[in-house]
Coordinates of C-alpha atoms in Angstrom, one line a residue:
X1 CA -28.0 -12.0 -68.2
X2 CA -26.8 -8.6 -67.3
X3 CA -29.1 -5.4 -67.3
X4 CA -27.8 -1.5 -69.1
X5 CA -27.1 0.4 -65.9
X6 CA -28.8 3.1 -66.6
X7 CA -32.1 1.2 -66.8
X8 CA -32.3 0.0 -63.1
X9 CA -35.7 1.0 -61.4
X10 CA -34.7 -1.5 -58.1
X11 CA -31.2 -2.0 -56.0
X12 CA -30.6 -4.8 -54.2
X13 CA -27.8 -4.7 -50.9
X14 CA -27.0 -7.4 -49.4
X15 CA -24.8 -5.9 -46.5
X16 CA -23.4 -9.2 -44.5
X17 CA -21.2 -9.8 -41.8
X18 CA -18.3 -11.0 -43.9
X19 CA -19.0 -9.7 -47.0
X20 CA -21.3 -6.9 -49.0
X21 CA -23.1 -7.2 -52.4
X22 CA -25.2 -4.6 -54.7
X23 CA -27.1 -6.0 -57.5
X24 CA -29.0 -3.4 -59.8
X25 CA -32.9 -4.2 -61.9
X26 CA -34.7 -3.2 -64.5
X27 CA -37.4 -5.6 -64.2
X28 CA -38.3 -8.7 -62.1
X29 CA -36.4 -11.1 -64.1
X30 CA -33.1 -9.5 -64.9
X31 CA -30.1 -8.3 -62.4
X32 CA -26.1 -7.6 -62.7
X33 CA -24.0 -7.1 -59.6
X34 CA -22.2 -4.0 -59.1
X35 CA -18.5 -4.6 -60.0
X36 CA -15.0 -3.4 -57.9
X37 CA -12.0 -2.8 -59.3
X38 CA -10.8 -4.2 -55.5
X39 CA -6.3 -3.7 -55.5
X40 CA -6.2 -7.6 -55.9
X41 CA -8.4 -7.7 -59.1
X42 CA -12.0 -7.3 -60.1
X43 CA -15.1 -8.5 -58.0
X44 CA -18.6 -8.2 -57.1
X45 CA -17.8 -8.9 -53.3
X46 CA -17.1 -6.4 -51.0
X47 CA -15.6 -7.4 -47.3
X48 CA -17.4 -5.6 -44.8
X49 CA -14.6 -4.0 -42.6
X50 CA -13.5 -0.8 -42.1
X51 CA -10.1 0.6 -41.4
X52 CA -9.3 3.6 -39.4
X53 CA -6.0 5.7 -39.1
X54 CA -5.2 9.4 -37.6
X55 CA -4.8 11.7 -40.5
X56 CA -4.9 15.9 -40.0
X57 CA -5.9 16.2 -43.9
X58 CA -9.4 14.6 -43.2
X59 CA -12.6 16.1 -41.5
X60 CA -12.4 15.3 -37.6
X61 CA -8.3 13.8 -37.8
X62 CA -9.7 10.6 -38.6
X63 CA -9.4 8.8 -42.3
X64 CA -10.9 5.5 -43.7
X65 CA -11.6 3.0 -45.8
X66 CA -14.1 0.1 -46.3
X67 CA -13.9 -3.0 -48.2
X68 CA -10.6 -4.7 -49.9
X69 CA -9.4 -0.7 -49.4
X70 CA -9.6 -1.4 -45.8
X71 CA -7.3 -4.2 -46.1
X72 CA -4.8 -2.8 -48.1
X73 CA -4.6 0.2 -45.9
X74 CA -4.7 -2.1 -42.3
X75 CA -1.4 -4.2 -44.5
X76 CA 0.5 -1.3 -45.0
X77 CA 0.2 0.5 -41.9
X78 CA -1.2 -2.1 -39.4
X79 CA 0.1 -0.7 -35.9
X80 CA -1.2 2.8 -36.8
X81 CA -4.7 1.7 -37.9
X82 CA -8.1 0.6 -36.4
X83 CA -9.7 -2.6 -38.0
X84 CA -12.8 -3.8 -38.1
X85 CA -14.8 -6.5 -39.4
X86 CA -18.2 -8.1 -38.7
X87 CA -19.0 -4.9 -37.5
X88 CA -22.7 -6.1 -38.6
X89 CA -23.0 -8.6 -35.4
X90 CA -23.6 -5.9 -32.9
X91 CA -26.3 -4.2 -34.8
X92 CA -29.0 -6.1 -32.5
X93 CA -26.8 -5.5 -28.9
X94 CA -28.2 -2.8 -27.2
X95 CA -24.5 -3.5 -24.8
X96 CA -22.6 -2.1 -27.7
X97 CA -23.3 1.7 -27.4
X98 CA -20.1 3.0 -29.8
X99 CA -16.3 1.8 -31.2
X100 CA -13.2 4.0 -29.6
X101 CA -10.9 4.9 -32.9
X102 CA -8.9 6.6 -31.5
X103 CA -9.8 9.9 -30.0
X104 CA -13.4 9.6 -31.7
X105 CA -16.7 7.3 -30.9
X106 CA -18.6 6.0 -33.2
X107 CA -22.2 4.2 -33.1
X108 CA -23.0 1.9 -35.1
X109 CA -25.0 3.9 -37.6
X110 CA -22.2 5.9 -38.4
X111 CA -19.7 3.3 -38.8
X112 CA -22.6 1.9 -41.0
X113 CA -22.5 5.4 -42.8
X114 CA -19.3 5.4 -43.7
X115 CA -19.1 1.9 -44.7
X116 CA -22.2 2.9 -47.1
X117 CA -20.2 5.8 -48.5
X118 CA -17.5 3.5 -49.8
X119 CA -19.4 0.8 -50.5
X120 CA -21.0 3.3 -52.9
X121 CA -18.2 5.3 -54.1
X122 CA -16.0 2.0 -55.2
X123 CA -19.1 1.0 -56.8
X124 CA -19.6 4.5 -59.6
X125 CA -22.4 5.3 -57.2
X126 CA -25.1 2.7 -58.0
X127 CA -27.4 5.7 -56.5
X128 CA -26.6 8.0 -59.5
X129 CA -29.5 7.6 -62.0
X130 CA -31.8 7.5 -58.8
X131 CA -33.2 4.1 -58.5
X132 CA -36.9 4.2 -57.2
X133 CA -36.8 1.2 -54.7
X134 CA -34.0 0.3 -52.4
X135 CA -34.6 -3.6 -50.9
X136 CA -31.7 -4.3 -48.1
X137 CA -31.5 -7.7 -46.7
X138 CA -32.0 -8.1 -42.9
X139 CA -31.4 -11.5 -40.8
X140 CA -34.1 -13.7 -39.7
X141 CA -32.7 -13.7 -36.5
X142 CA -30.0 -10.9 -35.3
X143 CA -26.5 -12.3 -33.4
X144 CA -26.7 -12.3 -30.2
X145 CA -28.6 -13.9 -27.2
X146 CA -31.0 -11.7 -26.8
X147 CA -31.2 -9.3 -30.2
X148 CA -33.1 -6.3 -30.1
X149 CA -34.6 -5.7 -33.3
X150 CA -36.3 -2.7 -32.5
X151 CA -32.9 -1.6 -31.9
X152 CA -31.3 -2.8 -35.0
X153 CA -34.1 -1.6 -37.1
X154 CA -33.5 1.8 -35.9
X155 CA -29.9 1.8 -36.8
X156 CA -30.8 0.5 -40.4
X157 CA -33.1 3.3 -40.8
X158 CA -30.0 5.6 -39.8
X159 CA -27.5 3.9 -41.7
X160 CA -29.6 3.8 -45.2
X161 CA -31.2 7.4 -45.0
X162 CA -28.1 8.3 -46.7
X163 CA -29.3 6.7 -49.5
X164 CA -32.5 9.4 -49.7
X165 CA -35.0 6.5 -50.9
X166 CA -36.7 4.8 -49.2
X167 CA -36.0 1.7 -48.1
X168 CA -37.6 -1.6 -47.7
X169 CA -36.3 -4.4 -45.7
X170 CA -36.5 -8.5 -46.5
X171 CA -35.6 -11.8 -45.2
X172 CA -31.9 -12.2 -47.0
X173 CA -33.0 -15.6 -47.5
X174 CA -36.2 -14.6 -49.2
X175 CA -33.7 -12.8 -51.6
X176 CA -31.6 -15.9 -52.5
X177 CA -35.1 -18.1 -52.7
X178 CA -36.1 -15.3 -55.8
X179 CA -33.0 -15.6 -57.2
X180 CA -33.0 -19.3 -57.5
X181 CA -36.9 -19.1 -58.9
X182 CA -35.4 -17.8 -61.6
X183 CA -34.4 -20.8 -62.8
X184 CA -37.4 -23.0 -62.4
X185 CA -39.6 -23.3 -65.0
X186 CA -41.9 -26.0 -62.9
X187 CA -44.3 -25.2 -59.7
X188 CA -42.1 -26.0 -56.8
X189 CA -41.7 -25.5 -52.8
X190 CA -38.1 -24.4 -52.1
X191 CA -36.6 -24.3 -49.6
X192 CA -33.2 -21.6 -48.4
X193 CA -30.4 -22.3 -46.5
X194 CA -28.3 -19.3 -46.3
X195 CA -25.5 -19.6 -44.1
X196 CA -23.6 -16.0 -43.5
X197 CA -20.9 -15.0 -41.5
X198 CA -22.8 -14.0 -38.0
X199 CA -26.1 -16.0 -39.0
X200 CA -28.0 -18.7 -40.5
X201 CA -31.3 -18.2 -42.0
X202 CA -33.9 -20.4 -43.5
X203 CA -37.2 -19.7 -45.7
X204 CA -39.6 -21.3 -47.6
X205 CA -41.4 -20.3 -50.6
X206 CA -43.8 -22.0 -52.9
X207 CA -42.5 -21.0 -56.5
X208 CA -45.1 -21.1 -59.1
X209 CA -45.0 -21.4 -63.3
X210 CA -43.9 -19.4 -65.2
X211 CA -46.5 -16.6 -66.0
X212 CA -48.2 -16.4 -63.0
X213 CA -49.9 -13.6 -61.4
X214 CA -47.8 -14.3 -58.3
X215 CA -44.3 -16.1 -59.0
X216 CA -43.1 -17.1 -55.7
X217 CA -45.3 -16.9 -52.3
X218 CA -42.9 -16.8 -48.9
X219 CA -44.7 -19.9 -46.4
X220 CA -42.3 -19.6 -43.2
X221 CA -39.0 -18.2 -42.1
X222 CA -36.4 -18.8 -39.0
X223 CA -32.9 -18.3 -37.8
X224 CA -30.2 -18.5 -35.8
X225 CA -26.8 -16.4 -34.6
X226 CA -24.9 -19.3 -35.5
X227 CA -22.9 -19.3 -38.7
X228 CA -19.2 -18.9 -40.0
X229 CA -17.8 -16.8 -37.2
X230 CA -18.9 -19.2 -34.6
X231 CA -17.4 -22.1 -36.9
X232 CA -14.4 -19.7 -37.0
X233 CA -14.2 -19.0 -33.2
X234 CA -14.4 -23.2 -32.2
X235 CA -11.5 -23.2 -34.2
X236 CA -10.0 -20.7 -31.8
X237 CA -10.9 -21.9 -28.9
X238 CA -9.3 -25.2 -29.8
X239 CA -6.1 -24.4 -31.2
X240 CA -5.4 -20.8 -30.3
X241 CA -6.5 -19.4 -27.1
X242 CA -5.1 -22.0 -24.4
X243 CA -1.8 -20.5 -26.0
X244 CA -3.0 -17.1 -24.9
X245 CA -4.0 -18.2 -21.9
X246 CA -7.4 -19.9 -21.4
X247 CA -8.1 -22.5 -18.8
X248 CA -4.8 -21.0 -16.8
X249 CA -4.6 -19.7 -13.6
X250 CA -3.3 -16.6 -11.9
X251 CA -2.4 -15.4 -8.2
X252 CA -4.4 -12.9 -6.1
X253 CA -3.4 -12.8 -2.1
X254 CA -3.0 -16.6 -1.4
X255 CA -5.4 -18.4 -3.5
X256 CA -4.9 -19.6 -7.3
X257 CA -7.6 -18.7 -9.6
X258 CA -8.8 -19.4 -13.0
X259 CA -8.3 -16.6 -15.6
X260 CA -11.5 -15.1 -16.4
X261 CA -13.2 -16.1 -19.3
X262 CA -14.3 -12.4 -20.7
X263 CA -10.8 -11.4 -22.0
X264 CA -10.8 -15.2 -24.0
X265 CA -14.5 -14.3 -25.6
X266 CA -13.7 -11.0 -26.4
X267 CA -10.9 -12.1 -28.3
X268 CA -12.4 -14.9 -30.2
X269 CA -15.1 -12.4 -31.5
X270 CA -14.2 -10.2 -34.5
X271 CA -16.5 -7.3 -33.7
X272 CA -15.0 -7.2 -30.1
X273 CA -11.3 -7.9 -31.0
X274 CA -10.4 -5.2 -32.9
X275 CA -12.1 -2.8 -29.8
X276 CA -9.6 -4.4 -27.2
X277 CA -6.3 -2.1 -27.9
X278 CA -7.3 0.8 -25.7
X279 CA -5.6 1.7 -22.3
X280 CA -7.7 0.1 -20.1
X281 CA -7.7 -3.0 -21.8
X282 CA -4.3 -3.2 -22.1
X283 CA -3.5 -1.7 -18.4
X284 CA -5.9 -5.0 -17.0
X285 CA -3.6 -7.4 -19.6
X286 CA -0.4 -6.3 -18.3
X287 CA -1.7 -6.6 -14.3
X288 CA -3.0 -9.9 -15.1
X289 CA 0.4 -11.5 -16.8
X290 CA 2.0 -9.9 -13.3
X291 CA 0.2 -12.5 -11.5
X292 CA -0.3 -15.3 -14.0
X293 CA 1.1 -18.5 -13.3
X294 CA 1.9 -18.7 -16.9
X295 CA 3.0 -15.0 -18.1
X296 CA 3.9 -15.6 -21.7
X297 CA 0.8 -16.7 -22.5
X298 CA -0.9 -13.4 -21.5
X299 CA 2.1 -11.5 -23.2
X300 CA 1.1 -13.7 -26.4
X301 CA -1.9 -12.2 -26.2
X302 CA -1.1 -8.9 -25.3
X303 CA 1.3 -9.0 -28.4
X304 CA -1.7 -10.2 -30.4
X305 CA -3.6 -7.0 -29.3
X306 CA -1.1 -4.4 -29.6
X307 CA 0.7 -5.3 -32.8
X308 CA -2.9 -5.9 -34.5
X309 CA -2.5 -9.3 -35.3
X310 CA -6.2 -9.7 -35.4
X311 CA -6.6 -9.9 -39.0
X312 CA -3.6 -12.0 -39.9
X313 CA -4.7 -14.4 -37.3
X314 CA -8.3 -14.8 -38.2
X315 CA -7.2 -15.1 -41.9
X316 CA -5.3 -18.7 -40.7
X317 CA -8.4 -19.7 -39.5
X318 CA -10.2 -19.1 -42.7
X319 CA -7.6 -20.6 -45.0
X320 CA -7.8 -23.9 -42.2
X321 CA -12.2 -23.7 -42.5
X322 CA -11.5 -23.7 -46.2
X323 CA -8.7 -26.0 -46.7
X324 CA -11.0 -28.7 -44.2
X325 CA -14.0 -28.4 -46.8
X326 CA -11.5 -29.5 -50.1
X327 CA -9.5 -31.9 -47.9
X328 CA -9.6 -34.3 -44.7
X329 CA -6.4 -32.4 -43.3
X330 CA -5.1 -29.6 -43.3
X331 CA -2.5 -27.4 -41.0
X332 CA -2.8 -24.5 -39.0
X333 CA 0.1 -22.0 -39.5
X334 CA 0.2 -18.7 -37.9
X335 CA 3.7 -17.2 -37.7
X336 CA 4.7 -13.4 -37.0
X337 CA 8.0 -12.2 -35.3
X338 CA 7.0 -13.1 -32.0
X339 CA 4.3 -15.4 -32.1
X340 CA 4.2 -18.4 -34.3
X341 CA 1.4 -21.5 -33.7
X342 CA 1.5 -24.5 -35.9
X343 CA -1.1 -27.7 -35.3
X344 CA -2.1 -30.3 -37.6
X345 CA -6.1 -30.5 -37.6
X346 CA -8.3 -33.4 -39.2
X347 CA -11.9 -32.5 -40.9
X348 CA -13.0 -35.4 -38.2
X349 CA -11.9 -32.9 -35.2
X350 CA -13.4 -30.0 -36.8
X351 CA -16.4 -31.6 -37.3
X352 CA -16.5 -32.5 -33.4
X353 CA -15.9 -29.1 -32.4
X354 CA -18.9 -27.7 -34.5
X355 CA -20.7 -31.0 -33.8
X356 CA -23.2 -28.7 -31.1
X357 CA -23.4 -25.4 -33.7
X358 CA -24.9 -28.2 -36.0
X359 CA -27.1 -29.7 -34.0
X360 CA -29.0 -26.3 -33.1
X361 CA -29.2 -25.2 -36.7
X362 CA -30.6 -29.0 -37.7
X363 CA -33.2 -27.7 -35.0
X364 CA -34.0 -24.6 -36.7
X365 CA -34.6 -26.1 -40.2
X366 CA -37.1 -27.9 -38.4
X367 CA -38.8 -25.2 -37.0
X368 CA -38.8 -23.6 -40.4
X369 CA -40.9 -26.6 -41.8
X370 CA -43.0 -27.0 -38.8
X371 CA -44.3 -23.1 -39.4
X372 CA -44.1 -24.0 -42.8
X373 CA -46.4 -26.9 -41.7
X374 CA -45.1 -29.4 -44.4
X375 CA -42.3 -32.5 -43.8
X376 CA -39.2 -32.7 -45.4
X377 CA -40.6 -35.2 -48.4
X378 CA -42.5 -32.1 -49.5
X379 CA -39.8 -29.8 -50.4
X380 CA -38.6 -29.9 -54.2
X381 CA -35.3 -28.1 -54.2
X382 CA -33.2 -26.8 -51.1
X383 CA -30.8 -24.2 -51.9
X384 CA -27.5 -23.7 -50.2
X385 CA -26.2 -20.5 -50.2
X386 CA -23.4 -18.4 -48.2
X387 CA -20.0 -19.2 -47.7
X388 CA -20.2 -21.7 -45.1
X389 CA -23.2 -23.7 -46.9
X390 CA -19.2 -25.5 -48.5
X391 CA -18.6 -27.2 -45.3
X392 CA -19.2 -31.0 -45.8
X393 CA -20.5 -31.3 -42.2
X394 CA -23.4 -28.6 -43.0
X395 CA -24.3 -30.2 -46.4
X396 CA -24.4 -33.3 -45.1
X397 CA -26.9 -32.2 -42.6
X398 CA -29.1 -31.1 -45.5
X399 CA -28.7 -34.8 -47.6
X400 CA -29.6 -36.5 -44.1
X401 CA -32.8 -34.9 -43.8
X402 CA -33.6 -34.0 -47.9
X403 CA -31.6 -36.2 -49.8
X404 CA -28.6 -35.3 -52.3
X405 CA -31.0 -35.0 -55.3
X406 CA -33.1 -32.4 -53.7
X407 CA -29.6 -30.1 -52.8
X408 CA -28.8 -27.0 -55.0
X409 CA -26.0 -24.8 -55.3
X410 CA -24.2 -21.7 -56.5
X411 CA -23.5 -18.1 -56.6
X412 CA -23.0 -18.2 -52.5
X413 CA -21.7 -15.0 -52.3
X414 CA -24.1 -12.7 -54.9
X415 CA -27.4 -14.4 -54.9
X416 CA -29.4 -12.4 -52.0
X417 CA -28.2 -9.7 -53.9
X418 CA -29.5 -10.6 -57.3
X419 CA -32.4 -11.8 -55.8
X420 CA -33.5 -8.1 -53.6
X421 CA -33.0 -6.4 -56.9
X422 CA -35.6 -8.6 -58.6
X423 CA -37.8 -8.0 -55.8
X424 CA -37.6 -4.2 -55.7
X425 CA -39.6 -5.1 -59.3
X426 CA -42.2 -7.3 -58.1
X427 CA -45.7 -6.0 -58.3
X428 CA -46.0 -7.8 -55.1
X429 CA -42.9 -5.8 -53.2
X430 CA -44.9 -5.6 -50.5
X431 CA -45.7 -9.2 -49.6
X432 CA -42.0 -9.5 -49.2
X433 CA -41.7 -6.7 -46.9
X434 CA -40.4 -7.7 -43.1
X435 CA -42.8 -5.4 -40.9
X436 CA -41.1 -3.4 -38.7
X437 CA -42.3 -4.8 -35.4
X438 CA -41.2 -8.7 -36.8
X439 CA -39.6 -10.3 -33.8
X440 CA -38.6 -13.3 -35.8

């Protein structure tokens, strides 16, 4: 059920790696998503990546775009523009310090700005008829090995101020675990599994009738920076990257050895890729495919880099991921002028290379219900939610532990959304709240 737009008191964002969602409130029962009319049709979903291009007409040289508009722009004009995508994932990384668009830098709290700006604007301002509660979904756990959420916390609060209200952060699992309430009618414990592009996040809540003074009550929380990009990136390092070079050799004086490994992880990560076509990048590319025992596989990558390839690449890896969760095969096909790769990939081997991610976020589940301190025969319903929460591998993870009958679905892309909306309502707001010195 959809709510007048001028009646919201609450927003809801749900700003992910892969993609971004508003949902606007009037109460703590009813939400609508915020709508695009996106070049390739309508849609509530709203890619987070940002395009870039040199333009005298616009403040500073510099022009952009956000969302679908940044793909459109990056098709049109691809070796003139800057893309970026899962700019999210160094939010935590106190080693990421700015992006180099050409002759600007920009933190992340401004690239955060003006992805806010036209996430707004292609939206009819949701901020318009001044909403009195903003609820943003954070992460349980940031990316990253060691994630500094002090640090990321301060570039939310810089990012959002543009919004001028303020602003009050919750698990974005919490926000799919309200959404789903809404359709109980039953006491419950309920657990979410909401598996994003940089992260997956779990969180427990006890879900009471109906009626009562206090509808759903969050028990435990936990995550992990493991989620669709790293399930992307296995599928990288398996079929793309010893073409580019990885696990080859090169020549310095009289001794052979092994290419190092930071140009091959830079590239298999979306929030670093886009970053590698700058001089001194390129300069340390072309030196190393001087001395490479194999040459064309550092110009493949160097062809990768500077014709922007990026995107086009890492959309044949989705279409593979996606194709593997409908099918038991599938085939690889990436083909431009000067690169084309081709490979015929089973579910089985997929499932082997993601086999380790797996295991660690079975872990984490587990640590949700130990904090939780209940066992996995006392949870009514688990929700899956997020793009990757399709996999077969990951649902089966949740039926070995759960039970099929337990397992819920739907809405993988909008319910965090829906669900911070409905919270901004609650008279209990603040028992949702993630406290700003939360190191979970």
């Amino acid at each position: 059920m959809g709510v007048g737009m001028g009646g919201a008191r609450a927003i809801g964002i749900d700003f992910g790696t892969t993609n971004s969602v508003i949902a606007r409130a009037s109460d703590c029962a009813h939400a609508e998503m915020i709508a695009y009319a996106a070049p390739d049709g309508p849609t509530s979903v709203f890619r987070s990546a940002l395009c870039f291009w040199q333009d005298e007409a616009f403040r500073g040289g510099l022009a952009h775009e956000a969302g679908p508009w940044a793909i459109a722009e990056y098709l049109d004009f691809p070796q003139g523009s800057r893309f970026l995508q899962s700019f999210k994932s160094v939010a935590a990384s106190a080693s990421f310090e700015h992006a180099n668009l050409f002759e600007k830098r920009l933190k992340f709290e401004e690239l955060g700005q003006i992805f806010l700006s036209h996430l707004m604007q292609h939206g009819g301002d949701p901020m318009k008829d001044a909403p009195e509660c903003v609820v943003v979904g954070r992460p349980v756990r940031y990316v990253g090995s060691r994630p500094d959420v002090a640090l990321a916390r301060k570039r939310y609060d810089a990012m959002f101020a543009m919004l001028g209200r303020p602003v009050h952060y919750v698990y974005e699992p919490l926000g799919a675990a309200y959404s789903f309430a809404s359709r109980l009618s039953d006491p419950a414990t309920l657990l979410v599994a909401d598996f994003g592009g940089g992260t997956s996040d779990f969180s427990l809540v006890r879900v009471e009738a109906p009626g009562a003074a206090r509808r759903c009550v969050p028990l435990a929380s936990a995550g992990i920076g493991i989620a669709g990009d790293r399930f992307d990136y296995r599928i990288m390092d398996h079929l793309v990257l010893p073409l580019l070079g990885k696990g080859g050799t090169y020549r310095s004086f009289d001794k052979v050895l092994e290419i190092p490994a930071g140009h091959f992880t830079d590239f298999g990560d979306w929030s670093r890729l886009a970053l590698m076509r700058n001089r001194r990048t390129l300069e340390q590319l072309a030196k190393l495919k001087r001395s490479a025992t194999d040459p064309a596989a550092i110009g493949r990558m160097i062809t990768i880099v500077e014709q922007e390839l990026g995107y086009a690449l890492y959309e044949a890896v989705g279409r593979l991921k996606r194709t593997l969760s409908n099918g038991t095969h599938a085939e690889f096909r990436f083909a431009d002028a000067d690169l084309t790769i081709e490979a015929d990939v089973t579910r089985e081997e997929f499932e082997r290379w993601i086999e380790p991610d797996l295991q660690r976020i079975g872990e984490t589940v587990d640590t949700v219900l130990a904090r939780a301190g209940l066992e996995a025969d006392q949870v009514d319903h688990v929700f899956l939610t997020g793009g990757s929460s399709l996999i077969p591998a990951v649902r089966r993870l949740f039926e070995q532990r759960f039970g099929e009958s337990r397992l819920a679905s739907g809405n993988e892309l909008t319910s965090i959304a829906h669900g911070l909306a409905l919270i901004g309502n609650a008279p209990d707001l603040a028992d949702w709240v993630v406290a700003e010195d939360d190191p979970a």
